[in-house]
Structures are given as C-alpha cells and as structure tokens.
Coordinates of C-alpha atoms and ligand atoms in Angstrom, one line a residue:
M179 CA 109.3 60.6 95.9
N180 CA 105.8 59.6 94.9
P181 CA 103.0 62.4 94.3
A182 CA 101.1 60.6 95.6
T183 CA 102.0 60.4 98.8
D184 CA 104.9 63.1 99.3
K185 CA 103.1 66.3 98.3
K186 CA 103.5 69.6 99.8
W187 CA 100.6 72.5 99.3
W188 CA 104.2 74.8 97.8
H189 CA 104.8 72.2 94.9
D190 CA 102.3 73.7 92.9
A191 CA 102.5 77.4 94.7
V192 CA 105.2 80.2 93.1
V193 CA 106.7 82.8 95.2
Y194 CA 107.6 86.4 94.7
Q195 CA 110.2 87.6 96.1
I196 CA 109.5 92.1 97.3
Y197 CA 112.4 94.3 98.1
P198 CA 110.8 96.4 100.8
R199 CA 112.9 99.7 99.6
S200 CA 112.5 99.2 95.9
F201 CA 108.2 97.7 95.8
M202 CA 106.2 100.6 97.1
D203 CA 106.5 104.3 99.2
A204 CA 103.0 104.9 101.0
N205 CA 104.5 108.0 102.8
G206 CA 105.9 110.3 99.6
D207 CA 109.6 109.4 102.2
G208 CA 111.2 108.1 98.8
I209 CA 112.3 104.3 101.1
G210 CA 109.4 101.7 99.8
D211 CA 107.9 100.0 103.2
L212 CA 105.2 98.0 104.4
A213 CA 102.1 99.9 103.6
G214 CA 103.0 100.0 100.3
I215 CA 103.2 96.8 100.2
I216 CA 99.9 96.3 101.5
Q217 CA 98.1 98.2 98.3
R218 CA 100.0 96.7 96.0
L219 CA 98.3 93.3 97.6
D220 CA 96.1 92.4 94.5
Y221 CA 98.1 93.4 91.8
L222 CA 100.4 90.8 93.1
Q223 CA 96.9 88.8 93.9
R224 CA 95.7 88.9 90.2
L225 CA 99.3 87.7 88.6
G226 CA 98.4 84.2 91.1
V227 CA 101.1 84.6 93.4
N228 CA 100.8 82.5 96.3
L229 CA 103.7 83.3 98.2
I230 CA 106.1 86.7 99.1
W231 CA 109.9 86.1 100.0
L232 CA 110.0 89.0 102.1
S233 CA 113.6 91.0 102.3
P234 CA 114.6 91.9 105.6
V235 CA 112.5 94.4 106.9
F236 CA 113.5 93.8 110.7
R237 CA 114.8 97.1 112.4
S238 CA 118.7 97.2 111.3
P239 CA 121.2 100.6 110.6
M240 CA 121.5 99.1 107.2
D241 CA 124.1 98.8 106.3
D242 CA 123.6 95.9 103.9
N243 CA 120.4 97.3 103.0
G244 CA 118.2 95.5 106.0
Y245 CA 121.0 92.5 106.1
D246 CA 122.5 94.1 109.2
I247 CA 119.8 93.4 112.0
S248 CA 119.8 95.1 115.4
D249 CA 116.2 93.5 116.7
Y250 CA 114.6 91.3 114.8
Q251 CA 111.3 91.3 116.8
D252 CA 110.6 94.5 115.5
I253 CA 110.6 96.9 111.7
A254 CA 113.0 99.1 110.6
P255 CA 110.9 102.5 111.6
E256 CA 111.5 103.5 107.7
F257 CA 109.2 100.5 106.5
G258 CA 106.7 100.4 109.1
T259 CA 105.4 98.9 112.9
L260 CA 104.9 95.0 113.5
A261 CA 101.2 96.5 113.7
E262 CA 101.1 97.4 110.3
M263 CA 103.1 93.9 109.8
E264 CA 100.5 92.2 110.8
Q265 CA 98.7 93.5 108.9
L266 CA 100.4 92.2 106.3
I267 CA 100.2 88.8 107.2
A268 CA 96.5 89.1 107.2
E269 CA 95.5 90.5 104.5
A270 CA 97.3 88.7 102.3
G271 CA 96.1 85.1 103.6
K272 CA 92.8 87.1 102.4
R273 CA 94.1 86.6 99.2
D274 CA 96.0 83.6 100.0
I275 CA 98.8 84.7 99.7
R276 CA 101.2 83.3 102.3
I277 CA 104.8 85.6 103.8
L278 CA 108.2 84.1 104.2
M279 CA 110.4 86.1 106.3
D280 CA 113.7 86.1 105.4
L281 CA 116.2 85.0 108.1
V282 CA 118.9 86.6 108.7
V283 CA 121.3 84.4 111.8
N284 CA 124.6 84.1 109.7
H285 CA 125.1 87.2 111.4
T286 CA 124.1 90.4 113.5
S287 CA 124.0 94.4 112.7
D288 CA 127.2 95.5 115.3
E289 CA 124.4 97.4 116.4
H290 CA 122.8 94.5 118.0
P291 CA 122.5 94.1 121.9
W292 CA 124.7 90.3 121.7
F293 CA 127.7 93.0 120.3
V294 CA 126.7 95.3 121.8
E295 CA 127.0 93.6 126.0
A296 CA 129.7 90.8 124.0
R297 CA 131.9 94.1 123.0
R298 CA 131.4 95.2 127.1
S299 CA 134.5 93.1 128.0
T300 CA 136.2 89.7 127.2
D301 CA 134.2 88.4 129.8
N302 CA 130.4 89.5 129.2
P303 CA 128.0 86.0 129.1
Y304 CA 127.4 87.5 125.2
R305 CA 130.9 87.4 124.0
D306 CA 130.7 83.7 123.1
F307 CA 127.8 84.9 120.9
Y308 CA 130.5 86.3 117.7
I309 CA 133.7 84.5 117.2
W310 CA 136.7 87.0 118.3
R311 CA 140.6 86.0 118.6
Q312 CA 143.5 87.3 119.6
P313 CA 146.4 89.2 116.6
A314 CA 148.7 87.3 114.5
A315 CA 152.3 87.5 116.4
D316 CA 151.8 90.9 113.7
G317 CA 149.7 92.1 115.8
G318 CA 148.1 92.1 112.4
P319 CA 144.7 90.0 111.5
P320 CA 144.5 86.6 112.6
N321 CA 144.6 85.0 108.8
D322 CA 144.0 86.4 106.2
F323 CA 140.5 85.6 105.6
R324 CA 139.3 88.4 102.9
S325 CA 135.3 89.7 103.1
Y326 CA 132.9 89.6 100.3
F327 CA 132.3 93.2 101.1
G328 CA 135.0 93.9 100.4
G329 CA 138.8 94.2 102.7
S330 CA 139.6 91.6 105.2
G331 CA 137.3 89.4 107.2
W332 CA 138.8 90.4 110.3
Q333 CA 137.9 94.0 112.7
Y334 CA 139.9 95.2 115.5
D335 CA 138.0 95.7 118.6
E336 CA 140.3 98.4 120.4
A337 CA 138.4 97.9 124.7
S338 CA 139.8 94.7 123.9
G339 CA 142.3 94.2 121.9
E340 CA 141.2 91.6 120.0
Y341 CA 140.3 90.6 116.3
Y342 CA 136.0 90.1 115.5
F343 CA 135.3 87.8 112.6
H344 CA 133.4 89.7 109.7
Q345 CA 132.1 87.8 107.0
F346 CA 130.0 91.3 104.7
S347 CA 130.5 94.0 106.0
R348 CA 132.4 95.3 109.4
K349 CA 129.3 96.2 110.6
Q350 CA 127.6 91.9 110.2
P351 CA 129.8 90.6 112.8
D352 CA 129.3 86.6 112.0
L353 CA 127.9 84.9 115.4
N354 CA 129.5 81.3 117.2
W355 CA 126.8 78.8 115.9
E356 CA 129.2 76.5 118.6
N357 CA 127.5 78.5 121.3
P358 CA 124.7 76.0 122.1
R359 CA 122.8 79.6 123.5
V360 CA 122.4 81.1 120.2
Q361 CA 121.1 78.2 119.0
A362 CA 118.2 78.9 121.1
E363 CA 118.1 82.4 121.1
V364 CA 117.8 82.3 117.4
H365 CA 115.0 79.3 117.5
K366 CA 113.2 81.2 120.4
M367 CA 112.9 84.1 117.4
M368 CA 111.8 82.0 114.6
N369 CA 109.5 80.1 116.9
W370 CA 107.8 83.3 118.0
W371 CA 107.4 84.5 114.1
L372 CA 106.1 81.1 113.2
D373 CA 102.9 81.8 115.7
K374 CA 102.2 85.0 113.7
G375 CA 101.3 82.5 110.6
I376 CA 104.2 82.8 108.6
G377 CA 104.5 80.5 105.7
G378 CA 108.3 79.4 106.7
F379 CA 111.6 81.4 105.5
R380 CA 114.0 82.0 103.3
M381 CA 117.6 82.0 105.1
D382 CA 120.5 83.8 104.4
V383 CA 123.7 82.4 103.5
I384 CA 122.6 79.1 105.7
D385 CA 125.5 77.0 104.8
L386 CA 127.9 79.4 106.7
I387 CA 126.3 78.7 109.2
G388 CA 128.9 75.7 110.5
K389 CA 131.9 77.1 109.9
E390 CA 135.1 76.9 110.4
V391 CA 136.9 79.5 110.9
D392 CA 141.0 79.1 112.4
A393 CA 140.1 75.9 109.5
Q394 CA 139.1 78.9 107.2
I395 CA 136.0 76.2 106.1
M396 CA 133.5 78.8 105.8
T397 CA 130.5 76.8 103.8
N398 CA 129.2 73.5 104.4
G399 CA 131.1 72.8 107.8
A400 CA 131.0 70.0 109.8
R401 CA 128.6 70.7 112.2
L402 CA 125.9 72.8 109.6
H403 CA 123.5 69.8 108.4
P404 CA 123.2 68.7 112.1
L405 CA 122.9 72.0 112.8
L406 CA 119.6 72.1 110.3
Q407 CA 118.3 69.1 111.9
E408 CA 118.6 70.8 115.0
M409 CA 116.9 74.4 113.7
N410 CA 114.1 71.6 112.0
K411 CA 113.1 69.8 115.5
A412 CA 113.3 72.9 117.2
T413 CA 110.7 75.4 114.6
F414 CA 109.1 75.0 111.6
G415 CA 109.6 71.2 111.4
G416 CA 106.2 69.2 112.0
R417 CA 104.0 73.1 111.0
D418 CA 104.4 72.0 106.8
L419 CA 105.4 75.5 105.6
L420 CA 107.9 77.1 102.9
T421 CA 111.7 76.5 104.1
V422 CA 114.6 77.4 101.2
G423 CA 117.9 78.0 102.3
E424 CA 120.7 80.5 100.3
T425 CA 124.1 78.4 99.6
W426 CA 125.7 79.3 96.7
S427 CA 128.8 76.0 97.8
A428 CA 126.0 73.6 96.8
T429 CA 126.4 70.7 94.1
P430 CA 123.2 68.7 93.8
E431 CA 124.5 66.2 96.5
I432 CA 125.0 68.5 99.1
A433 CA 121.3 69.7 97.7
K434 CA 119.9 66.9 97.7
L435 CA 120.7 66.7 102.1
Y436 CA 119.1 69.9 102.7
S437 CA 115.9 69.1 100.2
D438 CA 115.1 65.8 101.4
P439 CA 112.2 65.3 103.4
A440 CA 113.4 61.8 105.1
R441 CA 116.7 64.0 106.9
E442 CA 114.1 66.2 107.6
E443 CA 115.6 69.7 106.9
L444 CA 114.8 72.6 104.2
S445 CA 111.4 72.9 101.3
M446 CA 114.8 74.2 99.3
V447 CA 118.2 75.5 97.8
F448 CA 118.9 78.2 96.4
Q449 CA 122.4 77.3 94.0
F450 CA 123.2 80.0 91.4
E451 CA 125.1 78.0 89.6
H452 CA 124.0 79.2 86.2
I453 CA 125.0 82.5 87.8
T454 CA 128.5 82.0 88.1
Q455 CA 129.2 80.7 85.1
T456 CA 128.7 84.5 83.8
W457 CA 131.1 85.4 86.2
D458 CA 135.5 85.3 84.9
E459 CA 137.0 82.7 86.6
E460 CA 139.9 85.6 88.3
E461 CA 137.2 88.5 88.7
G462 CA 134.2 86.6 89.5
K463 CA 131.4 89.6 89.1
W464 CA 133.8 92.1 88.0
R465 CA 133.9 91.0 84.6
S466 CA 131.3 88.7 83.1
R467 CA 131.7 86.1 80.4
P468 CA 128.6 86.4 77.4
F469 CA 125.7 83.5 79.0
C470 CA 126.2 79.7 77.0
L471 CA 123.7 77.9 76.6
A472 CA 125.3 74.9 76.2
A473 CA 127.3 75.3 79.6
F474 CA 123.6 76.5 81.0
K475 CA 121.7 73.5 79.5
A476 CA 124.3 71.6 80.8
I477 CA 123.7 73.2 84.7
T478 CA 120.3 72.7 84.3
D479 CA 120.3 68.8 83.4
K480 CA 122.4 68.0 85.8
W481 CA 119.8 70.0 89.0
Q482 CA 117.2 68.5 87.3
L483 CA 118.6 64.8 86.4
G484 CA 120.1 64.8 89.6
L485 CA 117.4 65.7 92.3
A486 CA 115.1 63.9 90.5
D487 CA 114.1 61.5 92.9
S488 CA 115.1 63.2 95.8
G489 CA 114.9 67.2 97.3
W490 CA 113.1 69.4 94.6
N491 CA 114.7 72.1 93.2
S492 CA 114.7 75.4 93.5
L493 CA 113.9 78.1 90.1
F494 CA 115.2 81.7 89.5
W495 CA 116.6 84.1 87.3
N496 CA 117.6 86.8 89.1
N497 CA 117.5 88.7 93.2
H498 CA 118.0 91.3 94.4
D499 CA 121.6 90.8 94.7
L500 CA 121.4 89.4 90.7
P501 CA 121.7 91.7 87.7
R502 CA 117.9 91.4 86.4
A503 CA 117.3 88.5 84.1
V504 CA 116.3 90.3 79.9
S505 CA 119.6 92.0 80.5
K506 CA 121.8 89.2 81.7
F507 CA 120.2 86.1 80.2
G508 CA 117.8 87.7 77.1
D509 CA 117.7 90.9 75.2
P510 CA 116.4 94.3 77.3
G511 CA 116.1 96.2 73.5
R512 CA 114.0 95.1 70.3
Y513 CA 113.4 91.5 71.8
R514 CA 112.9 92.5 75.1
V515 CA 109.3 91.5 75.5
E516 CA 109.9 87.9 73.4
S517 CA 113.0 87.5 75.0
A518 CA 111.6 88.1 78.7
K519 CA 108.9 85.5 77.8
M520 CA 111.3 82.6 76.4
L521 CA 113.3 83.0 79.5
A522 CA 109.7 82.5 82.0
T523 CA 108.7 79.6 79.5
V524 CA 112.4 78.0 79.8
L525 CA 111.8 78.6 84.0
H526 CA 108.1 77.9 84.9
G527 CA 108.6 74.8 82.4
L528 CA 110.8 72.8 84.8
K529 CA 110.4 70.9 88.0
G530 CA 111.8 73.1 91.0
T531 CA 109.5 76.1 93.1
P532 CA 109.2 79.1 90.2
Y533 CA 110.8 82.2 92.3
V534 CA 109.2 85.9 90.6
Y535 CA 111.1 88.9 91.6
Q536 CA 109.6 92.0 91.5
G537 CA 109.3 94.1 88.1
E538 CA 111.2 91.1 86.0
E539 CA 106.6 89.9 85.4
I540 CA 106.7 93.1 82.8
G541 CA 110.3 92.7 81.8
M542 CA 112.1 94.8 83.4
T543 CA 116.1 95.3 82.6
N544 CA 119.5 96.4 84.3
V545 CA 119.7 100.0 84.6
R546 CA 123.1 102.3 83.6
F547 CA 124.6 104.4 85.4
E548 CA 127.4 107.2 84.5
C549 CA 128.6 108.2 87.8
I550 CA 129.5 106.0 90.6
D551 CA 127.9 107.9 93.0
Q552 CA 124.4 107.4 91.5
Y553 CA 125.0 104.0 93.2
R554 CA 123.9 102.6 97.0
D555 CA 124.9 98.8 97.4
I556 CA 127.6 98.4 99.7
E557 CA 128.9 95.5 97.3
S558 CA 129.5 97.8 94.5
L559 CA 131.1 100.6 96.6
N560 CA 133.5 99.3 98.7
L561 CA 134.7 96.3 96.0
Y562 CA 134.8 100.1 93.1
R563 CA 136.7 102.0 96.1
E564 CA 139.4 98.4 97.1
R565 CA 139.6 98.1 92.8
T566 CA 140.1 100.8 91.8
A567 CA 142.9 101.5 94.8
A568 CA 144.7 98.3 93.5
G569 CA 144.5 100.3 89.2
V570 CA 141.5 98.8 88.3
P571 CA 140.5 101.4 85.8
H572 CA 137.1 102.7 86.3
E573 CA 135.3 101.9 83.2
Q574 CA 136.6 98.3 83.7
M575 CA 135.0 98.7 87.6
L576 CA 131.8 100.3 85.4
A577 CA 130.8 97.8 83.5
G578 CA 131.0 95.2 86.1
I579 CA 128.8 96.7 87.9
H580 CA 126.9 97.6 84.7
A581 CA 126.7 93.8 84.1
N582 CA 126.4 91.9 87.6
G583 CA 126.2 95.8 90.3
R584 CA 123.6 94.5 92.5
D585 CA 121.8 98.0 92.9
N586 CA 120.8 96.4 88.6
A587 CA 118.0 94.8 90.7
R588 CA 117.3 97.2 93.2
T589 CA 116.0 100.6 91.5
P590 CA 112.7 101.1 92.9
M591 CA 109.4 99.1 90.4
Q592 CA 108.0 100.1 88.0
W593 CA 104.4 101.1 88.6
S594 CA 103.7 104.1 85.3
G595 CA 104.6 106.1 82.9
E596 CA 104.2 109.4 86.3
A597 CA 107.3 110.8 88.0
N598 CA 109.7 108.3 89.1
A599 CA 107.3 105.2 88.0
G600 CA 104.1 105.2 90.1
F601 CA 106.6 103.9 93.4
T602 CA 107.2 107.5 95.6
R603 CA 105.4 110.9 95.9
G604 CA 109.5 112.1 97.2
R605 CA 112.4 111.0 96.2
P606 CA 113.7 108.2 96.0
W607 CA 116.5 106.7 97.9
I608 CA 117.9 105.5 94.3
E609 CA 117.2 106.5 90.9
V610 CA 114.2 105.3 89.1
N611 CA 115.2 104.0 85.4
P612 CA 114.7 106.1 82.8
N613 CA 113.3 103.5 80.0
H614 CA 110.1 103.3 82.9
D615 CA 107.9 105.6 80.8
Q616 CA 107.9 101.8 78.9
I617 CA 108.1 99.3 81.3
N618 CA 105.3 99.8 83.8
V619 CA 103.0 97.8 85.3
A620 CA 99.8 99.9 84.1
A621 CA 101.2 100.1 80.2
A622 CA 101.9 95.9 81.0
L623 CA 98.0 96.0 82.2
D624 CA 96.7 97.2 79.3
D625 CA 98.5 94.8 77.1
P626 CA 96.8 91.9 76.2
D627 CA 100.2 90.3 75.0
S628 CA 102.2 91.8 78.3
V629 CA 105.3 90.0 80.0
F630 CA 102.9 90.9 83.4
Y631 CA 100.4 88.3 81.2
H632 CA 103.0 85.3 79.8
Y633 CA 103.6 84.9 83.6
Q634 CA 100.2 85.2 85.1
R635 CA 98.6 82.5 82.5
L636 CA 102.1 80.1 83.3
I637 CA 101.5 80.7 87.6
R638 CA 97.4 79.3 85.8
L639 CA 99.2 76.5 84.2
R640 CA 101.4 75.1 87.2
K641 CA 97.9 74.6 89.4
A642 CA 96.2 73.3 86.2
H643 CA 98.4 70.7 85.1
P644 CA 100.3 68.6 87.6
V645 CA 102.9 67.0 84.7
L646 CA 104.8 70.7 85.5
V647 CA 105.2 70.4 89.1
Y648 CA 106.0 65.7 89.2
G649 CA 106.6 64.9 85.5
D650 CA 109.8 63.5 85.1
Y651 CA 112.6 66.1 83.0
Q652 CA 114.1 65.2 80.2
P653 CA 116.2 66.3 78.2
L654 CA 116.3 66.9 74.4
L655 CA 118.1 68.0 70.9
S656 CA 121.3 68.2 73.7
E657 CA 123.9 69.0 71.1
H658 CA 122.0 72.2 69.6
P659 CA 123.7 75.2 70.2
R660 CA 120.8 78.3 70.0
V661 CA 117.7 75.8 71.2
F662 CA 116.8 74.4 74.5
A663 CA 114.2 71.6 74.1
Y664 CA 112.9 69.1 77.5
Q665 CA 109.5 67.4 78.3
R666 CA 108.7 66.7 81.5
R667 CA 106.6 63.0 81.3
L668 CA 103.9 62.4 84.4
G669 CA 102.2 59.2 83.6
G670 CA 101.1 58.6 79.9
Q671 CA 101.0 62.9 79.6
R672 CA 104.4 64.3 77.4
L673 CA 104.9 68.1 77.7
L674 CA 107.3 69.0 75.4
V675 CA 109.4 73.5 76.0
L676 CA 110.8 74.4 72.7
C677 CA 113.1 77.5 73.7
N678 CA 115.0 79.9 70.9
F679 CA 116.9 81.2 73.1
F680 CA 119.4 83.5 70.6
A681 CA 117.8 87.1 68.4
G682 CA 118.4 84.9 64.9
R683 CA 116.3 81.7 63.2
A684 CA 116.8 78.8 64.6
S685 CA 116.1 75.4 62.9
L686 CA 115.4 71.9 64.8
T687 CA 114.0 69.1 63.5
L688 CA 112.1 66.8 66.8
P689 CA 111.8 62.7 67.4
A690 CA 109.9 61.4 65.2
G691 CA 107.9 60.3 68.9
L692 CA 107.4 64.3 69.6
Q693 CA 105.5 64.6 66.4
Q694 CA 103.1 64.4 67.7
P695 CA 99.1 66.4 67.7
G696 CA 99.0 68.5 71.0
E697 CA 98.1 71.4 72.6
V698 CA 99.5 74.5 72.4
M699 CA 99.8 75.7 76.1
I700 CA 101.6 78.8 76.6
S701 CA 103.5 80.7 73.5
N702 CA 105.3 83.5 72.5
Y703 CA 104.2 83.8 69.2
A704 CA 101.4 83.0 67.0
P705 CA 100.7 79.3 68.3
R706 CA 102.2 76.8 66.2
D707 CA 99.1 74.0 64.7
H708 CA 102.8 71.2 63.8
W709 CA 105.8 71.0 65.2
R710 CA 106.6 67.3 62.4
G711 CA 108.7 68.0 59.6
E712 CA 112.1 70.4 60.2
L713 CA 111.2 73.8 62.2
E714 CA 112.1 77.5 62.2
L715 CA 112.2 79.0 65.7
Q716 CA 112.0 82.9 65.2
P717 CA 114.2 85.3 67.8
Y718 CA 113.5 84.0 70.8
E719 CA 110.4 82.0 70.5
A720 CA 109.6 79.6 72.7
F721 CA 105.8 77.9 74.0
M722 CA 104.7 74.1 75.4
V723 CA 102.9 72.1 73.9
L724 CA 100.9 68.9 76.1
L725 CA 101.0 66.2 73.6
D726 CA 98.1 64.1 73.0
E727 CA 98.0 61.3 75.5
A728 CA 98.5 58.7 72.5
D729 CA 101.6 56.7 71.8
C730 CA 104.2 59.3 72.3
S731 CA 107.6 57.5 73.0
V732 CA 111.3 59.1 72.1
G733 CA 111.5 58.5 68.5
Ligands
TEU955 O1 124.2 87.6 99.8 C1 125.0 86.1 99.7 C2 126.6 86.8 98.8 O2 127.4 86.7 99.0 C3 125.8 87.8 98.1 O3 125.9 89.2 99.0 C4 126.8 88.5 97.1 O4 126.6 90.1 96.8 C5 127.8 87.9 95.6 O5 128.7 88.5 95.6 C6 126.1 88.0 95.3 O6 126.3 88.3 94.6 C7 123.1 87.7 101.1 C8 122.1 88.2 100.5 O7 121.0 88.2 99.9 C9 123.1 89.6 100.5 O8 121.8 90.1 100.0 C10 123.2 90.3 102.1 O9 124.6 91.6 101.4 C11 124.2 89.0 101.9 O10 123.9 87.6 102.3 C12 124.9 89.5 103.6 O11 123.5 89.1 104.4
CA956 CA1 108.1 105.5 102.3

C-alpha cells in the first residue's frame, strides 16, 4: 500500500464504539437512547474520535439486545425515532464525526416480516429466505450443530413439520444468502441507510453468510467472498466509506482477501486471536487462561507483518461482547490508571485503525455480580443454565462469567459519581458498576493525568504523525518476558514504543542504534530524557519516542 497514492480518509481515524442500551439515557426509562448519545457528542468531539460504531438501534424484540432485527429501516422505540437517528447523523457530522451502522444480516429476528411470512407455509414466497430442513430419520434435528447460545442450532416448526437453522438464539433464524432475493433486499436496505449520509458499516459475523449448512461449513464458505464483492459493487463500493467485518475465523491470509483494496470487498476485519488465546481449549470462554505476553507478541507480529503490504488491520482490546481491557490485560486495582494507559499506548502505536469501546477511555473495569439473576446477557444466561444442568459447578460458571461474560462490557457508562453514575434518572436495565464513585467521566475530565487525556493525546498524535499511520512495524526485544517493544519506520522517521506489561519492574537494553536522542511523544510516567544503556521500567510503564532523524539504524 503506497501512502502517497492509496490514502483513505479513515487511515488516521479512531473509531468509538457505542452500545446504545448502556451509553446515555435521556428520558429516564433506564435504557440508553439516541437522544442521550446526541447529548454526549461534545464529549466525544473533545476526545477526538472521528467515527462512531453504533451497535444496533433497529426495531427488535431485543432477544439479543438488538442483534435480532425485526425492521432494518426503523428505530426501536426504546432507542428513539428515525428523525432522532437522522439528527444524530447530522449533529455528529457538525463535529466531524461519522456514524457506522451495525449491519446484522447473517440472521434476522423471528419477528421480522420475512420470517413471519416464511413460516406461513412451505410454498410462501419468503420461505426460501431462510434455511429449512426435514427432520432426521429419528424425527430429531437434521444434524448436531450447536448454537453459540446453547442448545441445538435447529428449531422445530410445528406448522410445517420442518426445522429452521439458527446459529445464535432460536429467535435469530439464519438468512439463506444463496437466495438472490435476499441479497437484493439487503443491498436495497444498505443503500437506504447510505443515502442518509452514514460513514459505513460494521458487519456482524459476516464470515458466516457463505455457509454450507449440509456440509456443516459455517465460516469461509466458497460463496463468501463473491457475495461480499457483489455487495460492495451494489452498495458502498465507490462511495469511499469505511466497512469493517466481524470475522472470528480470519487468519492474516484470509484478512487480506477481505481488505486488499484491489479485491473491492471491505476496508478491514476484526480478528480475535489475541482474545481467544486467553480462553481455555475445552471450556472456551467459560474458563479463562492467564494472559501470555509471548503469545500476544507472536500474534501481533503475525498480523502486523502479515498485512504490512496489503490489507489493513483493525486494533481493539474490547467491545460489547468482551471483558473490559484493563481487567483482562491490565490491573483493575492498584495500577488501573498506569495499566490502562499502557494498553492504550501499545494499541494506538500499532499499524491499523484503533477502536475505543465506550468507557475504555476512562479505564472502566469488569463487574462482579454475585447472583446470576443480576445478569442480562442471553449467551451468559443460556450457557450458565445449560452447563450447570450438565454438572458444571455454579461457582465455576460464575467465575467464567466474571472473567469473560458479555455483561462486563454492558454495565451503564459511568458519567459521574452520582446515583446510577449519571447514566439515568430512572432504574437502569442492568446495575451500574459500584466503582462508578471512583471511575467516571466527570472525575476523569477534572484530572489532567487521567486515562481520558492519555487517549485524547494518542488520538491527536495519530493525526499529527504519518509514521503512526503508515510506518512499517518492526518487533524489538521479542524474547523479553515482560516488555513489549516495537518500532515504526517511515522514510527517515523512527518511532519507538516500549511497554512493561506487568506490575513488577522490568530491565532492558535497547539495540545500540535506538539509543539515539529523540522526543518522548507520550508516557504514563514522568518522561525520560534518555534511553541509553540499561533501562528499568516502572510497573506498567509505557512510552513512545520519536527518534531524531540522524543515523537511526538498528544496532
Ligand atoms: O458476535 C458474534 C459472536 O460469536 C459473539 O456473539 C459471541 O459472544 C462470542 O462467544 C464472543 O464472545 C456478534 C455480535 O457482536 C454479538 O453481540 C451478537 O450476539 C452475535 O453476533 C449475534 O448477532
Ligand atoms: Ca431511555
């Protein structure tokens, strides 16, 4: 990719993800809404982000908090109205912020008119919008595919005596993307939103739409990339927008298929290897494995170097499905501020587009509800029930939910130390994290040393320094057990990033060629005036140095 010729407006952008149900409640019903987001746009402008990834706000029975859509061209009443959505797009635009809508088209809600029609009879014109199969010989599900949310992936339909397929909840039937009418309807809907001036799409589990159900091939089916090329041509292609696909199955090679501009598919994808390496082989996310820096380094090297020449990386620590960054990869206790800043420095120094999940910019942490009834997430509740029924001890499942459950990300945004963290005047749909008295936006804005201003500075640095956007990535000190270090090089410019991932001190000596004078761009401790000889980093110490242009070859 030649920065001179292939520059994109979003190459130096930073995206902020909003989970609308938990961001800001303007009308006191305890549920976040569009009016609440509009109220907080000045805060996001102050942070400096350029795009908002808005998790679904479409009409939905909320079986999976909006990832089960019953009308793609209307807004869920609890979130607001179409007029408010258009106002959000306009008000954000005034602040140079564009909106990415969440495109959830691997499945719809079972209350979507397409499915209501499809269910009427086997010869209904919408029947083939979904995936139906005869029962197996024993009258049971056609095969043993398990839903991600527990139970079989097949739901029996009394009326027709057939089963329909759903990879998520039974209220999220999978669409049949082999049906050209499905493709055309989705393309029409996407253009309807594009005509409203949005900045692009985040695409939910997009690696699943090319599935071959009878062969139990769910990800990376043969039709996947042709479907995305057709979608590109029929909708956002040629409109210079940002599109990012959620692809749990991607490898660097596959990611290049999606994000090589010459292939006219997507701008980038979310890959999750740095997340799943913290999951147990057997139990998956329901049993955590300790964070392994060596594994994280290897994964980061692979993706940074793998997409160096073509394609583009997305960069994130957390989102609405994942535990909070500082709790997962840092220290939510004594070194919460230092480790939150370290994680931000590591991520925003890499090549690709950084994503900030709401609350990450103030160092919000995981929550530990002691009672399963305090949880709301369909995945956690379903799997808790299924696994404890199968004999897994309550304590073990609760520990899994404490570590990796999705509600960790979904407790209300902490705006102040007041009641309900200033999120609502009503009763929040899910309890607020009790530590909001300490961790909240008001306190962060009052404290010049807060995590907020560290994110603000990183976002500004990305705008000011092309080396942070286009510089080649080069790992350093790869064998160091406690420090993650790398450099970015663009022309004669070299930017050095050094990060201690642990609460203990860490000693290191840089290659001679990097012990050169330079300017500390950002640090979570008092800036150092040199990095010659043996250095001893403080707990979670992290800093970036722009080395002087003089002779900077690696020793
Ligand atoms: O997520 C896909 C997905 O597989 C995760 O839901 C799942 O939780 C996994 O175990 C990671 O923790 C997408 C959306 O991001 C998620 O919110 C939806 O629930 C899901 O698709 C279905 O739309
Ligand atoms: Ca509300």
